[in-house]
């Protein structure tokens, strides 16, 4: 496994060639991590792009065919398609194969996949904390995961050797690895990712509801703060729909806390309470500094 | 005025050398827009930095001295200090001098300044739509205003020639100019800038309230969306306190709309209403595209 001259896995199949799937394919190619790389995507347009960009050794739309003989299968489809894909591939998975995914909610990923996979395969759920606001196979790039964290959430009793293979794959793509419980992952991501996206989608939606002339001005003067939200709110709608449907409770809990804090700030503005406003605005600076120090800025 | 060989104004005084004041000073030096540039800042540390970086021809902490003989005075202090500075400079302003500012709320800027300035000077309020999360005289840079909008909000009856001088100053710093009514400016900025900052401060504050171990994970995994908010929430707390105190009504109105939209999304998540979520997430993408097309991304 630590021999960097030999491929890490003989045959890898990636199902779903969006931003993450296609970036992983590029990184696998760049670092020579697979003896053979098979691409699978339900969209024929995506398959054409994969072929044109030569992102894999072979390309197809049928998951059952794509997984035959693969030692590692990476699900990179929206979470709403997990059950369908799992059903399609289950009878065709090789003995001892590893199935991993890149979905943003881990408890739901395990719930959807575990009951449908045969006992002879190993489920090692994963979540690379990386992305951009762009979607589709053409938007990926090999360095997307460099310097970023990848969280693995193997259910209790998962073969440690199989977890190590998936960890090594991401490590060779440039990531740092963290292993944690799926439920804990979902709580952490609710505040770091799911709530921020929900808020960004909301505020951009609020602006979208303004009258046409006001909207033109919002776009013109967006450099004053708004544009940062629009970048986040341009993320893939199918993916984010599935995230909120799958991490409902943790997201709603964080949303509740956020709403309470927003109400307190609203009250301070209404009352003209400058001291409270200053205090609240000053303490958030230290969080930014910590992120810059942790090189995640 | 269009003769780019001669300085635009013989003597310019900038009061307040934060990010905006010090960036304007650098741009004025770079493009040779002032025959003489005078710096004024209440902080002796800031004055030392201005001297060390040679950001002006002369430096001092007394506004009354700084404005003597100046044809153009730029107020770049927090809005909470406007009245105090206006009182200090009023008796010392040259006949026919132009007073402009860079504050983020224009109706309140006019209310604070106009009654305190002598009748023989010209008030041309301005707001460059540019910035970073950094503060202080060392954080400025000459290209900050390039390709960005600068909004001027001259009260009715302002001498058009004086407005043209201020417009030309910003234009030569690389900005595009828009002239509008102060009240309208404050409404547009409430949605493009003030509400986004309020939201960002809130969500980072919500995260700051988490238990210590959870907070460490928030920082570690911030690349998933959260970090974009922390950049905005690292902006100068004094400046932002003053903005919310001065643009209370427009901000609270936009906050009200935002809260209604957030409640609708919350309801859709709670009910597992995927169609509504998808629809809301899909339409915000077009706004992002417009911003990219308008080259404000």
Coordinates of C-alpha atoms in Angstrom, one line a residue, chain B:
Chain B
X1 CA -9.9 68.3 -15.2
X2 CA -9.3 65.9 -18.0
X3 CA -5.7 67.0 -18.2
X4 CA -4.0 64.0 -16.7
X5 CA -0.7 65.7 -16.5
X6 CA -1.8 68.3 -13.8
X7 CA -3.0 67.1 -10.4
X8 CA -6.8 67.0 -10.1
X9 CA -6.7 69.0 -6.8
X10 CA -3.9 71.1 -5.4
X11 CA -4.3 70.0 -1.8
X12 CA -6.2 66.9 -0.6
X13 CA -6.6 65.9 3.0
X14 CA -7.7 62.4 4.0
X15 CA -9.0 62.1 7.6
X16 CA -9.0 58.5 8.8
X17 CA -6.4 56.0 7.5
X18 CA -8.1 52.7 7.7
X19 CA -8.4 50.3 4.7
X20 CA -10.3 52.8 2.6
X21 CA -8.5 56.0 3.5
X22 CA -5.1 54.4 3.1
X23 CA -6.0 52.8 -0.2
X24 CA -7.3 56.1 -1.5
X25 CA -4.1 57.8 -0.4
X26 CA -2.0 55.1 -2.3
X27 CA -4.2 55.5 -5.4
X28 CA -3.9 59.3 -5.3
X29 CA -0.1 59.0 -5.0
X30 CA 0.1 56.3 -7.8
X31 CA -2.0 58.4 -10.2
X32 CA -0.6 61.8 -9.1
X33 CA -4.1 63.2 -8.4
X34 CA -3.1 65.7 -5.7
X35 CA -0.4 68.4 -5.7
X36 CA -0.1 67.8 -1.9
X37 CA -1.6 65.0 0.1
X38 CA -2.2 65.5 3.9
X39 CA -2.9 62.5 6.2
X40 CA -4.8 62.8 9.5
X41 CA -5.6 60.0 11.9
X42 CA -6.5 60.2 15.6
X43 CA -4.3 57.2 16.4
X44 CA -0.6 57.9 16.9
X45 CA 0.2 54.3 15.9
X46 CA -1.6 54.9 12.6
X47 CA 0.3 58.1 12.1
X48 CA 3.6 56.2 12.6
X49 CA 2.6 53.6 10.0
X50 CA 1.6 56.4 7.6
X51 CA 5.0 58.0 8.0
X52 CA 6.9 54.7 7.7
X53 CA 5.0 53.8 4.5
X54 CA 5.2 57.3 3.2
X55 CA 1.5 57.4 2.4
X56 CA 1.2 61.2 2.4
X57 CA 3.3 64.4 2.2
X58 CA 2.5 65.2 5.8
X59 CA 0.9 63.5 8.7
X60 CA -0.8 64.6 11.9
X61 CA -3.5 63.9 14.4
X62 CA -5.3 67.3 14.5
X63 CA -8.0 67.6 11.9
X64 CA -8.2 71.4 12.2
X65 CA -4.6 71.7 11.1
X66 CA -4.9 69.0 8.5
X67 CA -7.7 70.7 6.5
X68 CA -6.1 74.2 6.3
X69 CA -5.9 75.3 2.6
X70 CA -7.2 71.9 1.3
X71 CA -9.5 72.0 -1.8
X72 CA -10.8 68.5 -1.1
X73 CA -11.3 66.8 2.3
X74 CA -12.1 63.1 2.4
X75 CA -13.7 61.8 5.6
X76 CA -12.7 58.1 6.0
X77 CA -13.4 57.7 9.7
X78 CA -16.1 55.5 11.2
X79 CA -19.5 57.2 10.9
X80 CA -19.8 57.5 14.7
X81 CA -17.0 60.0 14.5
X82 CA -18.5 62.2 11.7
X83 CA -20.1 64.9 13.9
X84 CA -17.0 65.3 16.1
X85 CA -14.7 65.6 13.1
X86 CA -17.1 68.0 11.3
X87 CA -17.2 70.2 14.3
X88 CA -13.4 70.2 14.6
X89 CA -12.8 71.1 10.9
X90 CA -15.7 73.4 10.2
X91 CA -14.0 76.7 11.3
X92 CA -10.9 75.9 9.3
X93 CA -12.2 74.8 6.0
X94 CA -11.1 76.9 3.0
X95 CA -13.7 78.9 1.0
X96 CA -15.3 76.7 -1.7
X97 CA -13.6 73.5 -0.4
X98 CA -15.2 70.1 -1.2
X99 CA -16.0 67.8 1.7
X100 CA -16.6 64.2 0.7
X101 CA -16.8 60.9 2.7
X102 CA -16.6 57.2 2.1
X103 CA -19.3 56.0 4.7
X104 CA -21.6 53.1 4.0
X105 CA -24.8 54.9 4.9
X106 CA -25.5 58.1 3.0
X107 CA -28.7 59.6 4.5
X108 CA -27.2 59.5 8.0
X109 CA -23.9 60.9 6.6
X110 CA -25.7 63.9 5.2
X111 CA -27.7 64.3 8.4
X112 CA -24.5 64.3 10.5
X113 CA -22.4 66.5 8.3
X114 CA -24.6 69.0 6.5
X115 CA -25.7 71.0 9.5
X116 CA -22.2 71.3 10.9
X117 CA -20.4 72.5 7.7
X118 CA -20.2 76.2 6.8
X119 CA -22.3 77.4 3.8
X120 CA -19.2 78.2 1.8
X121 CA -18.1 74.5 1.4
X122 CA -19.6 71.8 -0.8
X123 CA -20.7 68.4 0.6
X124 CA -20.5 65.6 -2.0
X125 CA -21.1 62.3 -0.1
X126 CA -19.6 59.2 -1.6
X127 CA -19.3 55.5 -1.1
X128 CA -16.8 53.3 -2.9
X129 CA -18.2 49.7 -3.1
X130 CA -14.9 48.0 -2.3
X131 CA -13.2 46.5 0.6
X132 CA -11.5 43.5 2.2
X133 CA -11.8 42.0 5.7
X134 CA -8.6 43.8 6.8
X135 CA -8.3 47.1 8.7
X136 CA -5.8 49.8 9.3
X137 CA -3.4 51.8 7.3
X138 CA -1.0 48.9 6.5
X139 CA -3.8 46.9 4.9
X140 CA -4.6 49.3 2.1
X141 CA -3.6 49.0 -1.6
X142 CA -3.7 51.3 -4.6
X143 CA -5.8 49.0 -6.8
X144 CA -8.6 48.4 -4.3
X145 CA -11.0 50.6 -6.3
X146 CA -10.2 49.4 -9.8
X147 CA -13.2 48.0 -11.6
X148 CA -15.5 48.7 -8.6
X149 CA -18.4 51.1 -8.4
X150 CA -18.4 54.3 -6.5
X151 CA -21.7 55.8 -5.6
X152 CA -22.1 59.5 -5.1
X153 CA -25.2 60.9 -3.3
X154 CA -25.1 64.7 -3.6
X155 CA -28.1 66.4 -1.9
X156 CA -30.3 68.4 -4.3
X157 CA -28.8 71.7 -5.3
X158 CA -25.2 70.6 -5.0
X159 CA -22.8 72.4 -7.4
X160 CA -22.5 70.0 -10.4
X161 CA -18.9 71.1 -11.0
X162 CA -17.9 69.9 -7.5
X163 CA -19.7 66.6 -7.9
X164 CA -17.7 66.2 -11.2
X165 CA -14.4 66.7 -9.3
X166 CA -15.2 63.9 -6.8
X167 CA -16.4 61.7 -9.6
X168 CA -13.2 62.3 -11.5
X169 CA -11.1 61.5 -8.5
X170 CA -12.7 58.1 -8.2
X171 CA -12.7 57.5 -11.9
X172 CA -8.9 58.1 -12.0
X173 CA -8.6 55.6 -9.1
X174 CA -10.2 53.0 -11.5
X175 CA -13.8 53.2 -10.4
X176 CA -17.1 53.4 -12.3
X177 CA -19.4 56.2 -11.0
X178 CA -23.1 56.1 -10.2
X179 CA -25.0 59.0 -8.8
X180 CA -28.2 58.4 -6.8
X181 CA -30.4 59.6 -4.0
X182 CA -29.1 58.9 -0.5
X183 CA -32.2 57.1 0.7
X184 CA -32.1 54.9 -2.4
X185 CA -28.5 54.1 -1.8
X186 CA -29.2 53.0 1.7
X187 CA -32.0 50.6 0.6
X188 CA -29.7 49.0 -2.1
X189 CA -26.8 48.6 0.3
X190 CA -29.1 47.1 3.0
X191 CA -29.6 44.1 0.8
X192 CA -26.2 43.9 -1.0
X193 CA -24.0 44.6 2.0
X194 CA -25.6 45.3 5.4
X195 CA -27.8 42.2 5.6
X196 CA -25.1 39.9 4.3
X197 CA -22.7 41.2 7.0
X198 CA -25.4 40.8 9.7
X199 CA -26.0 37.2 8.6
X200 CA -22.3 36.4 8.5
X201 CA -21.7 37.9 11.9
X202 CA -24.6 35.9 13.3
X203 CA -23.6 32.5 11.9
X204 CA -20.0 32.9 13.0
X205 CA -21.3 33.9 16.4
X206 CA -23.5 30.9 16.5
X207 CA -20.4 28.7 15.8
X208 CA -18.4 30.6 18.4
X209 CA -21.0 29.6 21.0
X210 CA -20.4 25.9 20.5
X211 CA -18.4 23.9 23.0
X212 CA -14.6 24.2 22.6
X213 CA -14.1 20.7 21.0
X214 CA -16.9 21.3 18.5
X215 CA -15.4 24.8 17.7
X216 CA -12.1 23.1 16.9
X217 CA -13.8 20.9 14.4
X218 CA -15.7 23.9 12.9
X219 CA -12.3 25.5 12.2
X220 CA -10.8 22.3 10.8
X221 CA -13.7 21.6 8.4
X222 CA -14.5 25.2 7.5
X223 CA -13.7 24.7 3.8
X224 CA -17.2 23.3 3.4
X225 CA -18.9 26.7 3.3
X226 CA -18.3 28.3 6.7
X227 CA -15.0 30.0 6.0
X228 CA -16.6 32.3 3.4
X229 CA -18.8 33.7 6.1
X230 CA -15.8 34.1 8.5
X231 CA -14.1 36.3 6.0
X232 CA -17.0 38.7 5.9
X233 CA -17.5 38.5 9.7
X234 CA -13.8 39.5 10.2
X235 CA -14.6 43.1 9.0
X236 CA -14.0 46.1 11.3
X237 CA -16.5 45.9 14.2
X238 CA -16.6 49.7 14.9
X239 CA -17.4 50.4 11.3
X240 CA -20.1 47.8 11.2
X241 CA -21.6 48.9 14.5
X242 CA -22.0 52.4 13.1
X243 CA -23.5 51.1 9.8
X244 CA -26.3 49.2 11.6
X245 CA -26.9 52.1 14.0
X246 CA -27.2 54.4 11.0
X247 CA -29.2 52.3 8.5
X248 CA -31.5 50.8 11.0
X249 CA -34.8 50.9 9.2
X250 CA -33.6 49.6 5.8
X251 CA -31.6 46.8 7.4
X252 CA -34.5 45.7 9.6
X253 CA -36.9 45.7 6.6
X254 CA -34.5 43.5 4.6
X255 CA -34.0 41.3 7.6
X256 CA -37.7 40.8 7.9
X257 CA -37.9 39.6 4.3
X258 CA -35.0 37.3 4.8
X259 CA -36.5 35.8 8.0
X260 CA -39.8 35.1 6.1
X261 CA -37.8 33.3 3.3
X262 CA -35.8 31.4 5.8
X263 CA -38.9 30.2 7.6
X264 CA -40.3 29.0 4.3
X265 CA -37.1 27.0 3.7
X266 CA -37.2 25.6 7.3
X267 CA -40.7 24.4 6.7
X268 CA -39.7 22.7 3.5
X269 CA -36.9 20.9 5.2
X270 CA -39.1 19.9 8.1
X271 CA -41.7 18.5 5.8
X272 CA -39.2 16.8 3.5
X273 CA -40.5 18.9 0.6
X274 CA -37.8 18.2 -2.0
X275 CA -39.5 19.9 -4.9
X276 CA -39.7 23.3 -3.1
X277 CA -36.1 22.9 -2.0
X278 CA -34.9 22.1 -5.5
X279 CA -36.9 25.0 -7.0
X280 CA -35.5 27.5 -4.4
X281 CA -31.9 26.3 -4.9
X282 CA -32.1 26.3 -8.7
X283 CA -33.2 29.9 -9.2
X284 CA -30.4 31.4 -7.1
X285 CA -27.8 30.1 -9.7
X286 CA -29.0 32.6 -12.3
X287 CA -28.2 35.5 -10.0
X288 CA -24.6 34.3 -9.6
X289 CA -24.3 34.1 -13.4
X290 CA -25.4 37.7 -13.8
X291 CA -22.8 38.8 -11.3
X292 CA -20.1 36.9 -13.1
X293 CA -21.3 38.4 -16.4
X294 CA -21.2 41.9 -14.8
X295 CA -17.5 41.2 -13.9
X296 CA -18.2 41.9 -10.2
X297 CA -17.4 38.3 -9.2

